[in-house]
Short mmCIF file of C-alpha atoms in Angstrom, two decimals:
data_model
loop_
_atom_site.label_atom_id
_atom_site.label_comp_id
_atom_site.label_asym_id
_atom_site.label_seq_id
_atom_site.Cartn_x
_atom_site.Cartn_y
_atom_site.Cartn_z
CA MET A 7 72.02 166.56 57.45
CA LYS A 8 73.54 163.17 56.74
CA LYS A 9 75.87 164.73 54.22
CA LEU A 10 77.12 167.26 56.84
CA ALA A 11 77.58 164.49 59.42
CA LYS A 12 79.68 162.48 57.00
CA THR A 13 81.81 165.51 56.13
CA VAL A 14 82.42 166.34 59.79
CA SER A 15 83.24 162.64 60.52
CA ALA A 16 85.69 162.48 57.58
CA ALA A 17 87.40 165.70 58.76
CA ALA A 18 87.65 164.42 62.41
CA ILE A 19 89.14 161.14 61.15
CA ALA A 20 91.66 162.99 58.97
CA LEU A 21 92.68 165.21 61.86
CA THR A 22 92.98 162.28 64.27
CA VAL A 23 95.09 160.34 61.90
CA SER A 24 97.50 163.28 61.23
CA MET A 25 97.91 164.18 64.89
CA PRO A 26 100.27 161.38 65.94
CA ALA A 27 102.65 162.40 63.11
CA MET A 28 102.59 165.97 64.40
CA ALA A 29 103.30 164.95 67.95
CA GLN A 30 106.33 162.95 66.84
CA ASP A 31 107.79 165.98 65.01
CA ASP A 32 107.40 168.45 67.89
CA ASP A 33 108.80 167.95 71.40
CA LEU A 34 106.14 168.30 73.97
CA VAL A 35 108.45 168.64 76.97
CA VAL A 36 111.88 170.05 77.66
CA SER A 37 114.34 168.53 80.16
CA VAL A 38 116.08 171.08 82.32
CA LYS A 39 119.01 170.35 84.62
CA ARG A 40 118.91 172.06 87.94
CA LEU A 41 121.39 172.33 90.86
CA THR A 42 120.33 170.58 94.04
CA LEU A 43 119.87 172.76 97.06
CA ASP A 44 123.00 171.14 98.51
CA THR A 45 125.04 172.10 95.46
CA ALA A 46 123.72 175.65 95.39
CA ALA A 47 124.66 175.96 99.10
CA ARG A 48 128.15 174.56 98.43
CA VAL A 49 128.60 177.27 95.73
CA GLY A 50 127.32 179.97 98.03
CA MET A 51 129.40 178.98 101.04
CA ALA A 52 132.52 178.47 98.90
CA THR A 53 132.02 182.00 97.59
CA ILE A 54 131.68 183.40 101.14
CA GLU A 55 134.89 181.61 102.14
CA ALA A 56 136.73 183.00 99.08
CA CYS A 57 135.67 186.56 100.16
CA ARG A 58 136.71 185.92 103.78
CA GLU A 59 140.18 184.84 102.68
CA GLN A 60 140.55 188.37 101.32
CA GLY A 61 139.08 189.92 104.45
CA ILE A 62 135.79 190.77 102.76
CA GLN A 63 132.35 190.40 104.33
CA ALA A 64 129.92 189.79 101.46
CA GLY A 65 126.45 188.78 100.51
CA VAL A 66 126.01 186.00 98.03
CA THR A 67 123.04 184.78 95.97
CA VAL A 68 122.86 181.63 93.82
CA VAL A 69 119.99 181.63 91.28
CA ASP A 70 118.65 178.96 88.92
CA ARG A 71 118.65 179.43 85.18
CA ASN A 72 115.55 181.54 85.44
CA GLY A 73 116.97 183.83 88.07
CA VAL A 74 115.01 182.39 90.94
CA VAL A 75 116.93 182.38 94.23
CA GLN A 76 118.05 178.87 95.40
CA PHE A 77 120.50 180.07 98.07
CA GLN A 78 121.35 183.37 99.67
CA ALA A 79 123.57 184.31 102.59
CA ARG A 80 125.04 187.38 104.09
CA ASP A 81 128.28 186.99 106.11
CA THR A 82 128.27 188.10 109.73
CA VAL A 83 128.78 191.87 109.31
CA ALA A 84 128.22 192.38 105.64
CA PRO A 85 125.86 195.20 105.00
CA VAL A 86 122.23 194.27 104.38
CA ILE A 87 122.31 195.95 101.02
CA THR A 88 124.70 193.23 99.73
CA LEU A 89 121.80 190.76 99.51
CA GLY A 90 119.77 192.81 97.02
CA ILE A 91 122.79 193.72 94.88
CA SER A 92 124.10 190.05 94.82
CA LYS A 93 120.72 188.95 93.78
CA GLY A 94 120.44 191.58 91.02
CA LYS A 95 123.82 190.59 89.63
CA ALA A 96 123.06 186.87 89.67
CA TYR A 97 119.61 187.52 88.11
CA ALA A 98 121.13 189.54 85.29
CA ALA A 99 123.87 187.00 84.64
CA ALA A 100 121.37 184.08 84.51
CA ASN A 101 118.96 185.83 82.27
CA PHE A 102 121.54 187.22 79.79
CA MET A 103 123.53 184.04 80.09
CA VAL A 104 126.89 185.83 80.61
CA ASN A 105 129.00 186.96 83.53
CA SER A 106 127.65 190.21 84.78
CA SER A 107 130.86 192.14 83.93
CA GLY A 108 129.90 191.52 80.25
CA LEU A 109 126.77 193.62 80.78
CA ALA A 110 128.38 196.86 82.01
CA GLU A 111 128.10 198.49 78.57
CA ARG A 112 124.32 197.90 78.54
CA ALA A 113 123.71 199.18 82.09
CA ASP A 114 122.94 202.76 80.84
CA GLY A 115 120.24 201.57 78.47
CA PRO A 116 116.56 200.83 79.13
CA ILE A 117 117.15 197.26 80.31
CA GLY A 118 119.82 198.49 82.84
CA ARG A 119 117.05 200.41 84.56
CA VAL A 120 114.71 197.48 85.01
CA PRO A 121 114.18 197.02 88.78
CA GLY A 122 116.14 194.09 90.16
CA VAL A 123 118.60 193.93 87.32
CA VAL A 124 122.25 194.87 88.31
CA MET A 125 124.51 194.99 85.32
CA SER A 126 127.86 195.36 86.92
CA ALA A 127 130.78 192.92 87.64
CA GLY A 128 130.24 190.52 90.41
CA ALA A 129 128.30 187.45 89.04
CA VAL A 130 129.37 184.42 87.07
CA LEU A 131 127.23 182.08 85.05
CA ILE A 132 127.09 178.49 86.43
CA GLU A 133 127.75 176.59 83.30
CA ALA A 134 129.24 173.05 83.02
CA GLY A 135 129.04 170.13 80.64
CA GLY A 136 127.13 172.15 78.08
CA SER A 137 124.41 173.08 80.43
CA VAL A 138 123.56 176.37 82.08
CA TYR A 139 122.42 175.93 85.72
CA GLY A 140 122.11 179.49 86.87
CA ALA A 141 124.50 182.17 88.34
CA VAL A 142 126.18 183.17 91.51
CA GLY A 143 126.32 186.85 92.47
CA VAL A 144 128.39 188.62 95.05
CA SER A 145 128.36 192.05 96.64
CA GLY A 146 130.58 193.57 99.39
CA ALA A 147 134.04 193.82 97.97
CA PRO A 148 135.67 197.10 97.19
CA SER A 149 135.29 196.33 93.40
CA GLY A 150 133.02 194.28 91.19
CA GLU A 151 136.04 192.45 89.82
CA THR A 152 136.81 191.16 93.39
CA ASP A 153 133.17 190.21 93.81
CA GLU A 154 133.39 188.26 90.53
CA ALA A 155 136.64 186.58 91.56
CA CYS A 156 134.89 185.34 94.78
CA ALA A 157 131.90 184.13 92.65
CA GLN A 158 134.30 182.25 90.38
CA ALA A 159 135.89 180.56 93.36
CA GLY A 160 132.47 179.47 94.50
CA LEU A 161 131.69 177.97 91.04
CA ASP A 162 135.15 176.29 90.92
CA ALA A 163 134.27 174.45 94.17
CA VAL A 164 131.68 172.37 92.25
CA LYS A 165 132.63 172.78 88.56
CA ASP A 166 134.47 169.49 88.28
CA ASP A 167 131.57 167.60 89.80
CA LEU A 168 129.14 169.37 87.45
CA GLU A 169 131.33 168.60 84.41
CA MET A 170 131.05 164.88 85.21
CA MET A 171 127.23 165.01 85.06
#
C-alpha cells in the first residue's frame, strides 16, 4: 500500500510540475474586438440614409462576428420582410467572412438551404485594422448590388474610426 501511495504521489508531483509549462504554451483565452452598440447603430443609420438618398426604403441589420444581431431597423414604409432578409445576408457574410455577393455561387448547395442564411448580394463584412467586427446586411432595393452599395456606405461612415483602433 505504501508503494502505491508513493507511486501516485510521484505521478501527481510530476503532473503538477509539468502543468505550468503547458499553460504557458497554450493560450487560455482569446481577445475579441466588438463594435459598441453606438457604433453598430451609426453603421445601421448611415446605411438607411444611403438607401434614402436613392429613394429606397430598406431594412438593415448589423451583426457581430458570430452573426448575432446588434442593431436592426426598418425604414418607415419598408416591407416587414426586409428585416429577415437583411439579417440573413448579414449572418451569412459574418459567418463566411466575405461580402454576401461572394456567396451567390454557393446558394444552390446544401448550405444555401440552411434556414436563416441568405447568400445573395446585399451585405458587407465589417472589417478594419486587421479585425473582423461583423457584417451589415440590407434588403429593400431593386437589386442586391444596390443593397450592398448602401451597406458599404454604412460601413464607410465608421471605417476610418475603426482603422484607428
